[in-house]
Amino acid sequence: MSTHPITVHPARSFKANSHDAVNDPHLRKSFRGAMDFLMAKRAAQFPDHNELEALRSLGETVRQRCLAKLPQLLETLEAQLTANGVKVHWAETPEEANAIIHGLIAARNGKLAVKGKSMVSEETELNHYLEAHGVQAVESDMGEYIVQLAGEKPSHIIMPAIHKTKAQIATLFHDNIPAAPYTEDVDELIQLGRNALRGMYLKADVGISGVNFAVAETGTLCLVENEGNGRMCTTVPDMHIAITGIEKVVEKLSDVIPLYSILPRSATGQAITTYFNMISRPRQPGEKDGPREVHLVLLDNGRSQAYADEQLRKTLQCIRCGACMNHCPVYSRIGGHAYGTVYPGPIGKIISPHMLGLNDTQDLPTASSLCGACGEVCPVRIPIPEMLMRLREEAARDPEEKVPHPLAGQGAAHSPQLARVWSLWRTVYSRPALYRAFSWLATRLRVFTPRRQLGWTVHRTPLTPAKQSLHELVRQRQSSR
């Protein structure tokens, strides 16, 4: 099976992509229905509002405490994993991470890698890198397998193929899996995919996975999954390579409990996932299964930039549940591919600028209504609207301005003319006498304003005749008193 060229447009094409998406009625209907379903499932898992808020506060505390100690925890994690027999590798860029992984596979003369779900490997374009170097990488997560066959990127970080219909998947399997019949029965489609993947685990030279939580005190890699493919990837091949971002480390094993409690309920509306894997070492003498080698690749890729700024550091609290996407009115209307980035939706808008720079992502922070839904549902209380406003400010900042922690691409959206307009407005707004004079003048010149207003005034729902009559009745009663 070959990996097709990626068809997703880059982040710079966001405006064109979103225009195409909102004019696709099928896509809008599909995403609206899926997001409504996921929101209802999440709400059903949190009938007790007090419990939800307590869990969110605890999750936020755990993540902030661990991030405050991140440099020390990373050193502790490396030391503990090394003592356990796991080899740790550090990568600053996606290119370095890919080279490390390929080097490990090439040392075994490997030709086939079977992969569990890993968004970080999507960051690095690992599949395409390995294929270019003679190594076949096969996704074993069903959603990832589907989008790999289609030559696409995931449209959601939890449900990669949520944009696909049964008919599209049926055609995809029929065309790409040998002897697969055409069927739109979901159970049969799942079985076809499983049968196609089953033999891969036994033939694979290496298994690759992501990491949900890396526990420093014990040197344990925790993987959350539902399909069992993650367990197969990490136990059947002789070598297991895990790749994760440096922010995924937690201090203690007890820190995992509240995060795991709130993760599946926020992500898919499940009380608990089917599998929770904990990996601390390679196979030991006398043990009958497990990899003989375990490696962990820790990737930076812009995370240090976010970490250096106290406000933007909160971005790294994310546990990748996708709840912000499910509740976002923008994401639910344009889907994930329109963003042109690995992480779409609200979390993508605040993390992608650190990974790709504001030159390529300046439109993403503005692709928000700032309704606040993403911040209200985040299980670890990331103030996403606050982060969006900050990134808008950084994109519009003078690129020559000296700041303590400049962001890559600072000033990408800077306009000297617009800056002068806002400077003038700030002067008027901060001086009462000037503001009163401006208000007086504006009311006298309103005859020059357009009769037809743009924005929400064009698209708002007008009052119904019944409501208009009611309002008229109220005014009449008031005037008669």
Short mmCIF file of C-alpha atoms in Angstrom, two decimals:
data_model
loop_
_atom_site.label_atom_id
_atom_site.label_comp_id
_atom_site.label_asym_id
_atom_site.label_seq_id
_atom_site.Cartn_x
_atom_site.Cartn_y
_atom_site.Cartn_z
CA MET A 1 0.00 0.00 0.00
CA SER A 2 1.44 3.37 -0.96
CA THR A 3 0.79 6.69 0.68
CA HIS A 4 -0.78 9.14 -1.77
CA PRO A 5 0.31 12.79 -1.99
CA ILE A 6 -1.35 15.04 0.55
CA THR A 7 -4.27 17.00 -0.93
CA VAL A 8 -4.79 19.44 1.93
CA HIS A 9 -4.03 23.08 1.22
CA PRO A 10 -1.48 24.85 3.45
CA ALA A 11 -2.60 27.20 6.21
CA ARG A 12 -1.98 30.21 3.98
CA SER A 13 -4.96 29.12 1.90
CA PHE A 14 -7.33 29.16 4.87
CA LYS A 15 -9.62 31.87 3.51
CA ALA A 16 -10.03 30.13 0.15
CA ASN A 17 -10.42 26.73 1.84
CA SER A 18 -13.08 27.98 4.24
CA HIS A 19 -14.96 29.66 1.41
CA ASP A 20 -15.11 26.34 -0.44
CA ALA A 21 -16.14 24.50 2.73
CA VAL A 22 -19.07 26.75 3.64
CA ASN A 23 -20.35 26.36 0.08
CA ASP A 24 -20.35 22.57 0.40
CA PRO A 25 -23.80 21.72 1.84
CA HIS A 26 -22.95 18.03 2.26
CA LEU A 27 -19.87 18.81 4.34
CA ARG A 28 -21.73 21.34 6.49
CA LYS A 29 -24.58 18.93 7.15
CA SER A 30 -22.19 16.08 7.94
CA PHE A 31 -20.09 18.08 10.41
CA ARG A 32 -23.07 19.77 12.03
CA GLY A 33 -24.69 16.41 12.74
CA ALA A 34 -21.46 14.86 14.01
CA MET A 35 -20.66 17.78 16.31
CA ASP A 36 -24.20 17.86 17.74
CA PHE A 37 -23.91 14.12 18.45
CA LEU A 38 -20.55 14.51 20.22
CA MET A 39 -21.73 17.50 22.26
CA ALA A 40 -24.76 15.55 23.45
CA LYS A 41 -22.61 12.55 24.42
CA ARG A 42 -20.21 14.75 26.38
CA ALA A 43 -23.07 16.50 28.19
CA ALA A 44 -24.52 13.10 29.19
CA GLN A 45 -21.21 12.16 30.84
CA PHE A 46 -21.27 15.21 33.10
CA PRO A 47 -24.74 15.37 34.67
CA ASP A 48 -23.23 16.86 37.82
CA HIS A 49 -21.96 20.35 37.02
CA ASN A 50 -20.06 20.59 40.30
CA GLU A 51 -18.16 17.37 39.57
CA LEU A 52 -17.27 18.64 36.10
CA GLU A 53 -15.94 21.94 37.39
CA ALA A 54 -14.00 20.21 40.16
CA LEU A 55 -12.41 17.86 37.62
CA ARG A 56 -11.56 20.76 35.32
CA SER A 57 -9.92 22.65 38.18
CA LEU A 58 -7.95 19.56 39.19
CA GLY A 59 -6.88 18.91 35.60
CA GLU A 60 -5.77 22.52 35.20
CA THR A 61 -3.80 22.36 38.45
CA VAL A 62 -2.03 19.15 37.44
CA ARG A 63 -1.09 20.45 34.01
CA GLN A 64 0.12 23.83 35.29
CA ARG A 65 2.16 22.24 38.08
CA CYS A 66 3.81 19.85 35.66
CA LEU A 67 4.53 22.57 33.12
CA ALA A 68 6.06 24.75 35.84
CA LYS A 69 8.55 21.90 36.45
CA LEU A 70 8.86 20.82 32.83
CA PRO A 71 12.67 21.08 32.41
CA GLN A 72 13.30 19.07 35.59
CA LEU A 73 10.57 16.55 34.78
CA LEU A 74 12.00 15.92 31.33
CA GLU A 75 15.38 15.16 32.88
CA THR A 76 13.76 12.88 35.44
CA LEU A 77 11.76 11.13 32.72
CA GLU A 78 14.89 10.51 30.66
CA ALA A 79 16.81 9.18 33.66
CA GLN A 80 14.01 6.86 34.76
CA LEU A 81 13.32 5.55 31.25
CA THR A 82 17.03 4.94 30.71
CA ALA A 83 17.19 3.01 33.99
CA ASN A 84 14.22 0.96 32.78
CA GLY A 85 16.00 0.08 29.55
CA VAL A 86 14.18 2.55 27.27
CA LYS A 87 16.34 4.71 24.99
CA VAL A 88 15.43 8.40 24.85
CA HIS A 89 16.06 10.65 21.85
CA TRP A 90 15.62 14.43 21.59
CA ALA A 91 14.50 16.24 18.45
CA GLU A 92 14.15 19.99 18.04
CA THR A 93 12.52 19.88 14.61
CA PRO A 94 10.28 17.47 12.67
CA GLU A 95 13.19 16.75 10.34
CA GLU A 96 15.35 15.65 13.25
CA ALA A 97 12.59 13.42 14.63
CA ASN A 98 12.06 11.74 11.27
CA ALA A 99 15.78 11.17 10.80
CA ILE A 100 16.07 9.60 14.25
CA ILE A 101 13.17 7.21 13.62
CA HIS A 102 14.38 6.26 10.17
CA GLY A 103 17.87 5.67 11.58
CA LEU A 104 16.49 3.28 14.18
CA ILE A 105 14.51 1.36 11.55
CA ALA A 106 17.40 1.32 9.06
CA ALA A 107 19.72 -0.12 11.73
CA ARG A 108 17.48 -3.21 11.73
CA ASN A 109 17.19 -3.13 7.94
CA GLY A 110 13.46 -2.65 8.48
CA LYS A 111 11.03 -2.24 5.60
CA LEU A 112 7.61 -2.21 7.29
CA ALA A 113 6.36 -0.09 10.21
CA VAL A 114 2.89 -0.46 11.68
CA LYS A 115 1.63 2.67 13.44
CA GLY A 116 -0.78 3.38 16.23
CA LYS A 117 -2.50 6.75 16.37
CA SER A 118 -0.04 9.62 16.76
CA MET A 119 -0.79 13.25 15.99
CA VAL A 120 2.86 14.14 16.58
CA SER A 121 3.87 11.84 13.72
CA GLU A 122 1.35 13.79 11.62
CA GLU A 123 3.23 16.95 12.62
CA THR A 124 6.46 15.53 11.26
CA GLU A 125 4.95 13.99 8.08
CA LEU A 126 6.61 10.75 9.22
CA ASN A 127 4.76 8.43 6.85
CA HIS A 128 5.88 10.34 3.78
CA TYR A 129 9.43 10.64 5.05
CA LEU A 130 9.70 6.90 5.67
CA GLU A 131 8.16 6.05 2.30
CA ALA A 132 10.68 8.33 0.58
CA HIS A 133 13.41 6.33 2.34
CA GLY A 134 12.11 2.90 1.41
CA VAL A 135 10.06 2.10 4.52
CA GLN A 136 6.33 1.38 4.30
CA ALA A 137 4.38 2.90 7.20
CA VAL A 138 0.86 1.52 7.68
CA GLU A 139 -1.68 3.23 9.94
CA SER A 140 -3.54 0.73 12.13
CA ASP A 141 -6.07 3.07 13.75
CA MET A 142 -9.19 2.58 11.61
CA GLY A 143 -9.81 6.28 11.07
CA GLU A 144 -6.15 6.92 10.25
CA TYR A 145 -6.12 3.89 7.95
CA ILE A 146 -9.08 5.31 6.03
CA VAL A 147 -7.54 8.75 5.50
CA GLN A 148 -4.21 7.16 4.59
CA LEU A 149 -5.91 5.13 1.87
CA ALA A 150 -7.61 8.33 0.69
CA GLY A 151 -4.34 10.30 0.65
CA GLU A 152 -5.71 12.85 3.12
CA LYS A 153 -4.85 14.25 6.51
CA PRO A 154 -7.09 13.74 9.54
CA SER A 155 -9.95 16.23 9.78
CA HIS A 156 -10.27 15.77 13.57
CA ILE A 157 -7.63 14.84 16.12
CA ILE A 158 -9.79 12.14 17.75
CA MET A 159 -11.89 10.96 14.79
CA PRO A 160 -9.63 11.36 11.75
CA ALA A 161 -12.18 10.21 9.14
CA ILE A 162 -15.24 11.96 10.55
CA HIS A 163 -15.68 13.76 7.22
CA LYS A 164 -16.10 10.49 5.31
CA THR A 165 -19.46 8.88 4.48
CA LYS A 166 -20.18 5.14 4.51
CA ALA A 167 -20.39 5.17 0.73
CA GLN A 168 -17.01 6.86 0.39
CA ILE A 169 -15.36 4.38 2.75
CA ALA A 170 -17.05 1.45 0.99
CA THR A 171 -15.62 2.62 -2.36
CA LEU A 172 -12.21 3.25 -0.78
CA PHE A 173 -12.00 -0.27 0.67
CA HIS A 174 -13.33 -1.89 -2.49
CA ASP A 175 -10.72 -0.10 -4.60
CA ASN A 176 -7.73 -0.57 -2.27
CA ILE A 177 -8.18 -3.81 -0.33
CA PRO A 178 -7.71 -6.95 -2.45
CA ALA A 179 -10.92 -8.97 -2.93
CA ALA A 180 -12.91 -6.58 -0.71
CA PRO A 181 -16.59 -6.50 -1.75
CA TYR A 182 -18.51 -3.25 -1.92
CA THR A 183 -20.62 -2.90 1.20
CA GLU A 184 -21.99 0.02 3.18
CA ASP A 185 -22.64 -2.07 6.29
CA VAL A 186 -20.52 -0.46 9.03
CA ASP A 187 -19.75 -3.73 10.85
CA GLU A 188 -18.64 -5.36 7.61
CA LEU A 189 -16.47 -2.38 6.71
CA ILE A 190 -14.76 -2.49 10.10
CA GLN A 191 -14.12 -6.22 9.68
CA LEU A 192 -12.66 -5.67 6.21
CA GLY A 193 -10.25 -3.12 7.62
CA ARG A 194 -9.28 -5.34 10.54
CA ASN A 195 -8.62 -8.32 8.29
CA ALA A 196 -6.43 -6.19 6.03
CA LEU A 197 -4.40 -4.94 8.99
CA ARG A 198 -4.15 -8.13 11.05
CA GLY A 199 -1.22 -9.61 9.18
CA MET A 200 0.71 -6.34 9.29
CA TYR A 201 1.43 -6.70 13.01
CA LEU A 202 3.19 -10.04 12.48
CA LYS A 203 5.20 -8.86 9.47
CA ALA A 204 6.18 -5.43 10.81
CA ASP A 205 9.79 -4.75 11.71
CA VAL A 206 8.82 -1.93 14.05
CA GLY A 207 5.76 -0.57 15.81
CA ILE A 208 5.29 3.19 16.16
CA SER A 209 2.91 4.91 18.57
CA GLY A 210 2.12 8.21 20.18
CA VAL A 211 1.98 8.94 23.92
CA ASN A 212 -0.89 10.47 25.90
CA PHE A 213 0.99 10.87 29.19
CA ALA A 214 4.66 10.26 30.05
CA VAL A 215 5.14 9.74 33.80
CA ALA A 216 8.46 11.06 35.08
CA GLU A 217 8.61 9.33 38.48
CA THR A 218 8.19 5.81 37.04
CA GLY A 219 9.34 6.22 33.45
CA THR A 220 5.97 5.05 32.11
CA LEU A 221 4.43 5.78 28.72
CA CYS A 222 0.62 5.80 28.82
CA LEU A 223 -1.49 5.25 25.70
CA VAL A 224 -5.26 5.73 25.55
CA GLU A 225 -7.16 3.86 22.82
CA ASN A 226 -10.35 2.01 21.90
CA GLU A 227 -9.44 -0.44 19.15
CA GLY A 228 -6.60 -2.54 20.57
CA ASN A 229 -4.37 -1.60 17.65
CA GLY A 230 -2.18 0.47 19.95
CA ARG A 231 -1.53 -2.56 22.14
CA MET A 232 -0.68 -4.66 19.07
CA CYS A 233 1.69 -2.02 17.68
CA THR A 234 3.55 -1.74 20.97
CA THR A 235 3.83 -5.44 21.82
CA VAL A 236 4.03 -7.59 18.67
CA PRO A 237 6.97 -6.08 16.68
CA ASP A 238 10.44 -6.50 18.16
CA MET A 239 10.99 -2.73 18.28
CA HIS A 240 8.61 -0.09 19.60
CA ILE A 241 9.24 3.60 18.86
CA ALA A 242 7.08 6.14 20.67
CA ILE A 243 7.03 9.79 19.65
CA THR A 244 5.51 12.65 21.63
CA GLY A 245 5.76 16.36 22.32
CA ILE A 246 7.85 17.50 25.27
CA GLU A 247 4.76 18.90 27.04
CA LYS A 248 3.12 15.49 27.58
CA VAL A 249 5.19 14.69 30.69
CA VAL A 250 3.48 14.55 34.09
CA GLU A 251 5.20 14.35 37.45
CA LYS A 252 3.54 11.39 39.17
CA LEU A 253 1.49 8.35 38.28
CA SER A 254 -1.30 9.79 40.42
CA ASP A 255 -1.41 12.81 38.08
CA VAL A 256 -2.69 10.58 35.30
CA ILE A 257 -5.88 9.63 37.18
CA PRO A 258 -7.80 12.94 36.94
CA LEU A 259 -6.56 13.57 33.40
CA TYR A 260 -7.62 10.11 32.26
CA SER A 261 -10.95 10.53 34.03
CA ILE A 262 -11.83 13.64 32.07
CA LEU A 263 -10.14 12.84 28.72
CA PRO A 264 -12.49 10.19 27.21
CA ARG A 265 -15.60 11.87 28.58
CA SER A 266 -14.58 15.15 26.96
CA ALA A 267 -13.40 13.55 23.72
CA THR A 268 -15.96 10.94 22.71
CA GLY A 269 -18.50 10.96 25.53
CA GLN A 270 -17.24 7.63 26.90
CA ALA A 271 -17.01 6.94 30.61
CA ILE A 272 -13.72 5.14 29.97
CA THR A 273 -11.74 3.92 26.98
CA THR A 274 -11.48 0.25 26.03
CA TYR A 275 -7.70 0.08 26.47
CA PHE A 276 -5.24 1.93 28.66
CA ASN A 277 -1.66 0.84 27.97
CA MET A 278 1.24 1.48 30.34
CA ILE A 279 4.74 0.81 29.00
CA SER A 280 7.78 1.15 31.25
CA ARG A 281 10.42 -1.16 29.75
CA PRO A 282 11.23 -3.58 26.93
CA ARG A 283 10.67 -7.33 27.23
CA GLN A 284 12.54 -8.88 30.14
CA PRO A 285 14.15 -12.36 30.30
CA GLY A 286 11.45 -14.99 30.79
CA GLU A 287 8.62 -12.76 29.47
CA LYS A 288 6.71 -14.12 26.48
CA ASP A 289 5.69 -10.93 24.71
CA GLY A 290 6.58 -7.31 24.27
CA PRO A 291 9.23 -5.53 22.16
CA ARG A 292 12.91 -6.26 22.72
CA GLU A 293 13.72 -2.58 22.15
CA VAL A 294 11.75 0.51 23.22
CA HIS A 295 12.63 4.05 22.12
CA LEU A 296 11.06 7.41 22.95
CA VAL A 297 11.48 10.45 20.70
CA LEU A 298 10.74 13.77 22.45
CA LEU A 299 9.88 16.53 19.98
CA ASP A 300 10.02 20.28 20.53
CA ASN A 301 8.77 21.79 17.23
CA GLY A 302 7.90 25.24 18.58
CA ARG A 303 6.77 24.14 22.03
CA SER A 304 9.72 25.89 23.67
CA GLN A 305 8.56 29.15 22.09
CA ALA A 306 5.16 28.79 23.73
CA TYR A 307 6.75 27.70 27.00
CA ALA A 308 8.99 30.79 27.20
CA ASP A 309 5.97 33.10 27.47
CA GLU A 310 4.03 32.80 30.73
CA GLN A 311 0.68 33.54 29.11
CA LEU A 312 1.16 31.42 25.98
CA ARG A 313 2.50 28.54 28.07
CA LYS A 314 -1.09 27.64 28.90
CA THR A 315 -1.40 26.39 25.32
CA LEU A 316 0.72 23.39 26.36
CA GLN A 317 -1.85 22.29 28.96
CA CYS A 318 -3.81 20.61 26.15
CA ILE A 319 -4.52 16.87 26.53
CA ARG A 320 -5.78 16.54 22.91
CA CYS A 321 -9.40 15.66 23.65
CA GLY A 322 -10.90 17.66 20.79
CA ALA A 323 -13.81 19.03 22.86
CA CYS A 324 -13.01 22.58 21.71
CA MET A 325 -13.47 21.49 18.08
CA ASN A 326 -16.76 19.75 18.79
CA HIS A 327 -18.22 22.94 20.29
CA CYS A 328 -16.69 25.48 17.87
CA PRO A 329 -19.22 27.13 15.52
CA VAL A 330 -16.46 27.79 12.97
CA TYR A 331 -15.01 24.25 12.94
CA SER A 332 -18.48 22.68 12.77
CA ARG A 333 -19.18 24.61 9.56
CA ILE A 334 -15.90 24.26 7.68
CA GLY A 335 -14.43 21.00 8.98
CA GLY A 336 -10.79 20.28 9.70
CA HIS A 337 -9.18 20.29 6.27
CA ALA A 338 -9.92 23.96 5.64
CA TYR A 339 -7.35 24.95 8.28
CA GLY A 340 -4.51 23.33 6.33
CA THR A 341 -2.77 22.36 9.59
CA VAL A 342 -2.35 19.13 11.55
CA TYR A 343 -4.32 20.53 14.49
CA PRO A 344 -7.54 22.20 13.30
CA GLY A 345 -10.18 24.05 15.28
CA PRO A 346 -9.55 26.23 18.33
CA ILE A 347 -6.55 24.28 19.63
CA GLY A 348 -5.00 24.41 16.18
CA LYS A 349 -5.43 28.17 16.03
CA ILE A 350 -3.34 28.65 19.15
CA ILE A 351 -0.72 25.91 18.76
CA SER A 352 -0.04 26.01 15.02
CA PRO A 353 1.48 29.54 15.12
CA HIS A 354 4.21 28.17 17.39
CA MET A 355 4.89 25.20 15.13
CA LEU A 356 4.66 26.94 11.75
CA GLY A 357 5.16 30.62 12.58
CA LEU A 358 2.72 33.49 12.18
CA ASN A 359 3.78 34.06 8.58
CA ASP A 360 1.89 30.92 7.57
CA THR A 361 -0.85 31.01 10.20
CA GLN A 362 -1.77 34.68 10.64
CA ASP A 363 -5.36 34.05 9.47
CA LEU A 364 -6.07 31.26 11.97
CA PRO A 365 -6.36 33.33 15.19
CA THR A 366 -8.88 35.59 13.44
CA ALA A 367 -11.04 32.61 12.35
CA SER A 368 -13.08 32.77 15.54
CA SER A 369 -16.27 34.41 16.73
CA LEU A 370 -14.74 34.62 20.24
CA CYS A 371 -17.97 33.10 21.57
CA GLY A 372 -15.96 31.44 24.32
CA ALA A 373 -17.40 27.92 23.90
CA CYS A 374 -13.93 26.40 23.46
CA GLY A 375 -12.70 27.85 26.74
CA GLU A 376 -15.86 26.80 28.58
CA VAL A 377 -15.56 23.12 27.63
CA CYS A 378 -11.77 22.70 27.81
CA PRO A 379 -11.17 20.00 30.45
CA VAL A 380 -7.97 21.69 31.63
CA ARG A 381 -9.29 25.27 31.40
CA ILE A 382 -7.06 26.62 28.63
CA PRO A 383 -8.27 30.22 28.08
CA ILE A 384 -8.39 29.78 24.31
CA PRO A 385 -10.16 33.09 23.53
CA GLU A 386 -7.48 34.91 25.52
CA MET A 387 -4.77 33.08 23.55
CA LEU A 388 -6.46 34.00 20.25
CA MET A 389 -6.51 37.70 21.18
CA ARG A 390 -2.84 37.57 22.14
CA LEU A 391 -1.86 35.91 18.85
CA ARG A 392 -3.86 38.48 16.89
CA GLU A 393 -1.90 41.17 18.71
CA GLU A 394 1.41 39.46 17.93
CA ALA A 395 0.51 39.08 14.25
CA ALA A 396 -0.35 42.79 14.01
CA ARG A 397 2.60 43.98 16.12
CA ASP A 398 5.37 46.02 14.49
CA PRO A 399 7.96 43.38 13.45
CA GLU A 400 10.75 45.72 14.59
CA GLU A 401 9.33 46.14 18.09
CA LYS A 402 11.50 44.63 20.79
CA VAL A 403 9.62 42.20 23.05
CA PRO A 404 10.93 39.73 25.68
CA HIS A 405 9.86 36.60 23.81
CA PRO A 406 9.23 37.35 20.12
CA LEU A 407 7.18 34.81 18.20
CA ALA A 408 8.29 33.42 14.87
CA GLY A 409 6.63 35.57 12.22
CA GLN A 410 5.83 38.44 14.60
CA GLY A 411 4.19 41.26 12.66
CA ALA A 412 3.08 39.04 9.76
CA ALA A 413 -0.24 40.92 9.59
CA HIS A 414 1.18 44.33 10.53
CA SER A 415 -0.26 47.31 8.61
CA PRO A 416 1.24 50.77 9.27
CA GLN A 417 -1.97 52.43 8.07
CA LEU A 418 -4.16 50.35 10.35
CA ALA A 419 -1.77 50.92 13.24
CA ARG A 420 -2.12 54.68 12.77
CA VAL A 421 -5.92 54.41 12.75
CA TRP A 422 -5.94 52.49 16.02
CA SER A 423 -3.42 54.89 17.54
CA LEU A 424 -5.72 57.79 16.65
CA TRP A 425 -8.73 55.97 18.11
CA ARG A 426 -6.79 55.23 21.31
CA THR A 427 -6.03 58.95 21.66
CA VAL A 428 -9.69 59.92 21.16
CA TYR A 429 -11.05 57.20 23.43
CA SER A 430 -8.66 58.04 26.29
CA ARG A 431 -9.56 61.75 26.42
CA PRO A 432 -13.14 62.55 27.52
CA ALA A 433 -13.26 65.94 25.81
CA LEU A 434 -12.07 64.52 22.49
CA TYR A 435 -14.47 61.59 22.78
CA ARG A 436 -17.46 63.91 23.43
CA ALA A 437 -16.47 66.03 20.43
CA PHE A 438 -16.14 62.89 18.28
CA SER A 439 -19.56 61.63 19.40
CA TRP A 440 -21.19 64.99 18.65
CA LEU A 441 -19.59 65.11 15.21
CA ALA A 442 -20.43 61.48 14.40
CA THR A 443 -24.14 61.98 15.10
CA ARG A 444 -24.24 65.03 12.80
CA LEU A 445 -22.53 63.16 9.97
CA ARG A 446 -24.51 59.93 10.16
CA VAL A 447 -26.36 60.94 6.98
CA PHE A 448 -23.22 59.86 5.12
CA THR A 449 -23.24 56.31 6.55
CA PRO A 450 -24.44 53.49 4.23
CA ARG A 451 -28.15 52.79 4.39
CA ARG A 452 -27.49 49.06 4.21
CA GLN A 453 -25.26 47.94 7.08
CA LEU A 454 -22.95 44.95 6.71
CA GLY A 455 -22.19 42.09 9.08
CA TRP A 456 -24.71 40.77 11.56
CA THR A 457 -27.27 43.49 10.73
CA VAL A 458 -27.77 41.92 7.30
CA HIS A 459 -28.08 38.34 8.49
CA ARG A 460 -29.86 38.70 11.84
CA THR A 461 -33.31 37.20 12.26
CA PRO A 462 -35.90 40.01 12.20
CA LEU A 463 -38.67 40.28 14.75
CA THR A 464 -41.75 38.29 13.86
CA PRO A 465 -45.00 40.22 13.26
CA ALA A 466 -46.37 38.85 16.53
CA LYS A 467 -43.37 40.23 18.43
CA GLN A 468 -43.63 43.54 16.63
CA SER A 469 -47.28 43.80 17.60
CA LEU A 470 -46.41 42.98 21.20
CA HIS A 471 -43.74 45.68 21.30
CA GLU A 472 -46.18 48.18 19.78
CA LEU A 473 -48.77 47.24 22.42
CA VAL A 474 -46.24 47.83 25.21
CA ARG A 475 -45.36 51.27 23.81
CA GLN A 476 -49.03 52.19 23.54
CA ARG A 477 -49.68 51.21 27.17
CA GLN A 478 -46.67 53.20 28.34
CA SER A 479 -47.76 56.33 26.43
CA SER A 480 -51.30 56.11 27.86
CA ARG A 481 -50.08 56.22 31.48
#
